[in-house]
């Protein structure tokens, strides 16, 4: 069926909650309000307030509670109203969720999904527009997923819920209304599998989440100039599918990495390192990164536009690596 | 006669548990000096009655979770002293294969759900264990131990509020040993005389108990556990206690922040001495009995050291194990 990214997430959670009574959803406004972004529409009506748990505004408290519940055999899905507020739960995520299995010598697993929107929407300013995926990707013990399409969102969210590890699942506010195919019924995508979203021979554009859509648009424009870009979406950021990425780079020899986050110590730096380490010989020139500006997000629209990558900057970067 | 012999066995069992912790930790300090144990080592000496009294009041199926000063809680739970000592030594035969160490003891088969080193950070976890218990309608309770230093933290108050809001079966046990490292109670919190009132402010029933008296602790917790098991809801206990040793091995026994006299005064209320006196007063045992227990415990601790010493370190191949769980089909 054709549906929105929001509907895809809704379906994934709904199907898993029907399948497994250990799965429950917890977070601010997930129940009677139907989710701050309406992702859990109809849930409290179907599953009741015991399994669709509205919380007070206490990110550390309810994330920690969910981790404790996972230790005792449940499979919580934590909805962060946005990942900006997830910063308050960082201690629980980094010091507990990611560490308990290792510290206990493998006695415990923490099957938990922590999901919600990351990245900028429109003019939400510095505290509501951050792309923090690199923070989570840095931490062994976590898996990190950032899907771009409804199809991937559904397949990966189901896999995340079934995974026995803490999974950080980063959505994007601006992706919620975007439409695409949503496979019906049992549909999973393995965690750690990239996908070639557009086949090309001249250059590899690596992009994930919202930036994937921009990269595909840029590729269409470039095609008019006879430049065939291959667009690869890692989809899972940790563990990274270097195999698929290297295969593409080996074919094209040129790479542009697009990310919305900050450049310094950003995820693109890691992607570039992985390529330099595994495929240096395949490269015909240095990798070029397109990133968000190295500033807190400004409120003013013209300034905000400058701070977020756009289609034209990707096109310029591609022409730069090809020159 | 039958009654008093079972009381005798019972009181001696408590004494044995406390003595095991005491001697185990004294030996641990020696092993630390010999560099057999590394990192941070926080001794529980002086506070034994709290862990022993509380844990004796619950059942095997109940969950225990604690902070980083948790050797006592783990031993009171019945973990094998050999495996605990081996963990302190960083050996592969340790409870956590040497990956946790002194501050992170886990014994999941005994529902001992870990020691945690971020002050305040495990209170939300305890609340989550209790959430799962209630969600699955299991008849368990959760005992959550922490120092009074955790009480002013935001995470503690988030946990108190959630536990109260959702009537979760978690018993918060604040071990008030009057210091957080070198900071005395009165410099830790406003209204420091009202630690229990902080929990009461969240709608949690709270009470205070003499944490040096193992019998008093156990009797108090038993009553609360019974209530919580019948009707899930949180409780808060402030156990008044004192640590006889430094904050960790890096801190001398009395330090600059308290006087030698204060420590000596507190030592007069040693929980082991108190229980021994109670046993003697009731004519439940003799000096000879205590000598025999000393020998028995000495042997257990020596065996633990020998076991830890003889055990191998984890192989290099262990380094990358246990970071992620393997998916199983479920
Ligand atoms: C969040 C956090 N801040 C600081 C520390 C360093 N630290 C370790 S123990 C401690 C004192 C804690 O005192 P208390 O909670 O009373 O426990 P006690 O040591 O007395 O058992 C501090 C400040 C820490 N581990 N975690
Ligand atoms: Mg203290």
Short mmCIF file of N, CA, C and O in Angstrom, two decimals, chain B residues 77-144:
data_model
loop_
_atom_site.label_atom_id
_atom_site.label_comp_id
_atom_site.label_asym_id
_atom_site.label_seq_id
_atom_site.Cartn_x
_atom_site.Cartn_y
_atom_site.Cartn_z
N UNK B 77 23.01 -11.82 49.41
CA UNK B 77 22.08 -12.46 48.50
C UNK B 77 22.43 -13.92 48.27
O UNK B 77 21.68 -14.66 47.64
N UNK B 78 23.62 -14.31 48.73
CA UNK B 78 24.00 -15.71 48.59
C UNK B 78 24.93 -15.99 47.43
O UNK B 78 25.18 -17.15 47.09
N UNK B 79 25.46 -14.94 46.81
CA UNK B 79 26.42 -15.18 45.74
C UNK B 79 27.65 -15.89 46.32
O UNK B 79 28.01 -15.68 47.48
N UNK B 80 28.26 -16.70 45.48
CA UNK B 80 29.42 -17.48 45.90
C UNK B 80 30.60 -16.54 46.18
O UNK B 80 31.06 -15.84 45.28
N UNK B 81 31.11 -16.54 47.42
CA UNK B 81 32.24 -15.64 47.73
C UNK B 81 33.42 -15.84 46.78
O UNK B 81 34.15 -14.89 46.49
N UNK B 82 33.59 -17.05 46.31
CA UNK B 82 34.70 -17.30 45.37
C UNK B 82 34.50 -16.49 44.09
O UNK B 82 35.42 -15.86 43.59
N UNK B 83 33.27 -16.54 43.56
CA UNK B 83 32.99 -15.83 42.31
C UNK B 83 33.04 -14.32 42.51
O UNK B 83 33.43 -13.58 41.61
N UNK B 84 32.66 -13.87 43.70
CA UNK B 84 32.72 -12.43 43.97
C UNK B 84 34.19 -11.99 44.07
O UNK B 84 34.60 -11.00 43.46
N UNK B 85 34.97 -12.74 44.82
CA UNK B 85 36.39 -12.36 44.95
C UNK B 85 37.09 -12.44 43.59
O UNK B 85 37.89 -11.56 43.24
N UNK B 86 36.78 -13.46 42.82
CA UNK B 86 37.40 -13.60 41.50
C UNK B 86 37.03 -12.40 40.62
O UNK B 86 37.84 -11.92 39.82
N UNK B 87 35.82 -11.89 40.80
CA UNK B 87 35.42 -10.70 40.03
C UNK B 87 36.28 -9.50 40.47
O UNK B 87 36.74 -8.72 39.63
N UNK B 88 36.50 -9.35 41.76
CA UNK B 88 37.34 -8.24 42.23
C UNK B 88 38.76 -8.37 41.69
O UNK B 88 39.43 -7.37 41.42
N UNK B 89 39.20 -9.60 41.51
CA UNK B 89 40.54 -9.84 40.97
C UNK B 89 40.56 -9.66 39.44
O UNK B 89 41.61 -9.73 38.84
N UNK B 90 39.40 -9.51 38.85
CA UNK B 90 39.34 -9.38 37.39
C UNK B 90 39.53 -10.69 36.66
O UNK B 90 39.99 -10.73 35.52
N UNK B 91 39.14 -11.79 37.31
CA UNK B 91 39.38 -13.11 36.74
C UNK B 91 38.16 -13.62 35.97
O UNK B 91 37.02 -13.21 36.25
N UNK B 92 38.41 -14.51 35.05
CA UNK B 92 37.33 -14.99 34.18
C UNK B 92 36.31 -15.83 34.95
O UNK B 92 35.18 -15.99 34.52
N UNK B 93 36.70 -16.33 36.10
CA UNK B 93 35.79 -17.11 36.93
C UNK B 93 34.91 -16.22 37.81
O UNK B 93 34.12 -16.71 38.61
N UNK B 94 35.07 -14.91 37.68
CA UNK B 94 34.27 -13.98 38.47
C UNK B 94 32.82 -14.00 38.05
O UNK B 94 32.47 -14.49 36.97
N UNK B 95 31.99 -13.41 38.89
CA UNK B 95 30.55 -13.37 38.61
C UNK B 95 30.26 -12.86 37.21
O UNK B 95 29.36 -13.33 36.54
N UNK B 96 31.00 -11.85 36.79
CA UNK B 96 30.77 -11.22 35.48
C UNK B 96 31.96 -11.44 34.55
O UNK B 96 32.26 -10.58 33.71
N UNK B 97 32.65 -12.54 34.75
CA UNK B 97 33.80 -12.90 33.91
C UNK B 97 34.90 -11.84 33.96
O UNK B 97 35.64 -11.66 33.00
N UNK B 98 34.93 -11.07 35.03
CA UNK B 98 35.97 -10.05 35.17
C UNK B 98 35.67 -8.76 34.46
O UNK B 98 36.50 -7.85 34.44
N UNK B 99 34.48 -8.64 33.89
CA UNK B 99 34.19 -7.43 33.10
C UNK B 99 33.49 -6.35 33.90
O UNK B 99 33.37 -5.22 33.44
N UNK B 100 33.03 -6.69 35.09
CA UNK B 100 32.32 -5.70 35.90
C UNK B 100 33.20 -5.10 36.97
O UNK B 100 33.34 -3.90 37.09
N UNK B 101 33.82 -5.98 37.77
CA UNK B 101 34.64 -5.52 38.87
C UNK B 101 33.83 -5.18 40.11
O UNK B 101 32.62 -5.40 40.15
N UNK B 102 34.53 -4.61 41.08
CA UNK B 102 33.93 -4.34 42.40
C UNK B 102 32.63 -3.54 42.33
O UNK B 102 31.70 -3.80 43.08
N UNK B 103 32.56 -2.58 41.44
CA UNK B 103 31.40 -1.68 41.42
C UNK B 103 30.23 -2.22 40.61
O UNK B 103 29.15 -1.64 40.63
N UNK B 104 30.48 -3.29 39.85
CA UNK B 104 29.43 -3.79 38.94
C UNK B 104 29.27 -5.30 39.10
O UNK B 104 29.54 -6.06 38.19
N UNK B 105 28.82 -5.70 40.28
CA UNK B 105 28.55 -7.12 40.50
C UNK B 105 27.12 -7.42 40.06
O UNK B 105 26.18 -6.73 40.45
N UNK B 106 26.98 -8.44 39.22
CA UNK B 106 25.65 -8.91 38.79
C UNK B 106 25.58 -10.41 39.05
O UNK B 106 26.53 -11.12 38.74
N UNK B 107 24.48 -10.88 39.60
CA UNK B 107 24.26 -12.31 39.75
C UNK B 107 22.79 -12.55 39.38
O UNK B 107 21.93 -12.66 40.24
N UNK B 108 22.55 -12.59 38.09
CA UNK B 108 21.17 -12.60 37.60
C UNK B 108 20.40 -13.85 38.03
O UNK B 108 19.22 -13.74 38.37
N UNK B 109 21.04 -15.04 38.05
CA UNK B 109 20.28 -16.20 38.55
C UNK B 109 19.74 -15.98 39.97
O UNK B 109 18.76 -16.59 40.36
N UNK B 110 20.38 -15.11 40.75
CA UNK B 110 19.87 -14.79 42.09
C UNK B 110 19.06 -13.49 42.10
O UNK B 110 18.81 -12.92 43.15
N UNK B 111 18.71 -13.03 40.92
CA UNK B 111 17.97 -11.76 40.81
C UNK B 111 18.72 -10.60 41.45
O UNK B 111 18.10 -9.66 41.95
N UNK B 112 20.03 -10.71 41.44
CA UNK B 112 20.86 -9.58 41.88
C UNK B 112 21.22 -8.80 40.62
O UNK B 112 22.05 -9.22 39.83
N UNK B 113 20.54 -7.67 40.42
CA UNK B 113 20.53 -7.01 39.11
C UNK B 113 21.59 -5.92 38.95
O UNK B 113 21.50 -5.07 38.08
N UNK B 114 22.61 -5.98 39.79
CA UNK B 114 23.77 -5.17 39.51
C UNK B 114 24.11 -4.12 40.54
O UNK B 114 23.30 -3.73 41.37
N UNK B 115 25.37 -3.73 40.41
CA UNK B 115 25.90 -2.60 41.14
C UNK B 115 26.18 -1.51 40.12
O UNK B 115 26.65 -1.79 39.02
N UNK B 116 25.91 -0.28 40.48
CA UNK B 116 25.99 0.83 39.52
C UNK B 116 26.79 1.98 40.12
O UNK B 116 26.63 2.31 41.29
N UNK B 117 27.59 2.62 39.26
CA UNK B 117 28.56 3.60 39.76
C UNK B 117 28.22 5.03 39.40
O UNK B 117 29.02 5.93 39.66
N UNK B 118 27.07 5.25 38.79
CA UNK B 118 26.65 6.62 38.55
C UNK B 118 25.64 6.96 39.64
O UNK B 118 24.55 6.37 39.67
N UNK B 119 26.02 7.87 40.52
CA UNK B 119 25.16 8.11 41.69
C UNK B 119 23.76 8.55 41.24
O UNK B 119 23.62 9.49 40.47
N UNK B 120 22.76 7.84 41.70
CA UNK B 120 21.37 8.15 41.36
C UNK B 120 20.87 7.43 40.12
O UNK B 120 19.67 7.31 39.91
N UNK B 121 21.77 6.92 39.30
CA UNK B 121 21.39 6.38 37.99
C UNK B 121 20.64 5.06 38.03
O UNK B 121 19.96 4.71 37.05
N UNK B 122 20.75 4.31 39.12
CA UNK B 122 20.06 3.02 39.13
C UNK B 122 18.68 3.10 39.78
O UNK B 122 17.95 2.12 39.75
N UNK B 123 18.31 4.24 40.30
CA UNK B 123 16.97 4.33 40.88
C UNK B 123 15.88 4.20 39.82
O UNK B 123 14.88 3.50 40.02
N UNK B 124 16.05 4.84 38.65
CA UNK B 124 15.08 4.59 37.58
C UNK B 124 15.05 3.13 37.14
O UNK B 124 13.99 2.59 36.82
N UNK B 125 16.20 2.45 37.14
CA UNK B 125 16.21 1.03 36.76
C UNK B 125 15.37 0.21 37.74
O UNK B 125 14.60 -0.67 37.34
N UNK B 126 15.53 0.51 39.02
CA UNK B 126 14.76 -0.21 40.04
C UNK B 126 13.27 -0.01 39.81
O UNK B 126 12.46 -0.95 39.91
N UNK B 127 12.93 1.19 39.47
CA UNK B 127 11.53 1.51 39.20
C UNK B 127 11.04 0.71 38.00
O UNK B 127 9.89 0.26 37.95
N UNK B 128 11.92 0.51 37.03
CA UNK B 128 11.59 -0.27 35.84
C UNK B 128 11.44 -1.75 36.14
O UNK B 128 10.56 -2.42 35.57
N UNK B 129 12.28 -2.28 37.01
CA UNK B 129 12.10 -3.69 37.42
C UNK B 129 10.71 -3.83 38.05
O UNK B 129 9.98 -4.79 37.76
N UNK B 130 10.36 -2.86 38.88
CA UNK B 130 9.05 -2.91 39.55
C UNK B 130 7.91 -2.73 38.54
O UNK B 130 6.85 -3.34 38.67
N UNK B 131 8.15 -1.91 37.53
CA UNK B 131 7.15 -1.73 36.47
C UNK B 131 6.89 -3.07 35.77
O UNK B 131 5.74 -3.45 35.53
N UNK B 132 7.99 -3.79 35.45
CA UNK B 132 7.84 -5.08 34.76
C UNK B 132 7.10 -6.08 35.64
O UNK B 132 6.25 -6.84 35.15
N UNK B 133 7.42 -6.08 36.91
CA UNK B 133 6.76 -6.97 37.86
C UNK B 133 5.25 -6.72 37.86
O UNK B 133 4.43 -7.64 37.78
N UNK B 134 4.89 -5.45 37.91
CA UNK B 134 3.48 -5.11 37.97
C UNK B 134 2.79 -5.41 36.62
O UNK B 134 1.68 -5.92 36.58
N UNK B 135 3.48 -5.10 35.54
CA UNK B 135 2.97 -5.33 34.18
C UNK B 135 2.62 -6.80 33.99
O UNK B 135 1.62 -7.14 33.38
N UNK B 136 3.48 -7.66 34.52
CA UNK B 136 3.27 -9.10 34.34
C UNK B 136 2.57 -9.74 35.53
O UNK B 136 2.50 -10.97 35.62
N UNK B 137 2.11 -8.90 36.44
CA UNK B 137 1.37 -9.35 37.63
C UNK B 137 2.10 -10.45 38.37
O UNK B 137 1.53 -11.48 38.75
N UNK B 138 3.40 -10.23 38.57
CA UNK B 138 4.19 -11.20 39.30
C UNK B 138 4.26 -10.75 40.77
O UNK B 138 4.24 -9.57 41.05
N UNK B 139 4.36 -11.70 41.70
CA UNK B 139 4.30 -11.33 43.12
C UNK B 139 5.66 -10.90 43.68
O UNK B 139 5.98 -11.23 44.80
N UNK B 140 6.45 -10.18 42.90
CA UNK B 140 7.79 -9.82 43.37
C UNK B 140 7.83 -8.41 43.92
O UNK B 140 7.02 -7.56 43.56
N UNK B 141 8.85 -8.15 44.72
CA UNK B 141 9.15 -6.78 45.12
C UNK B 141 10.60 -6.49 44.74
O UNK B 141 11.38 -7.40 44.48
N UNK B 142 10.92 -5.21 44.69
CA UNK B 142 12.27 -4.78 44.34
C UNK B 142 12.87 -4.05 45.53
O UNK B 142 12.23 -3.15 46.09
N UNK B 143 14.08 -4.45 45.92
CA UNK B 143 14.81 -3.69 46.93
C UNK B 143 15.89 -2.88 46.22
O UNK B 143 16.72 -3.45 45.51
N UNK B 144 15.87 -1.59 46.41
CA UNK B 144 16.85 -0.73 45.75
C UNK B 144 17.67 0.01 46.81
O UNK B 144 17.14 0.81 47.57
#
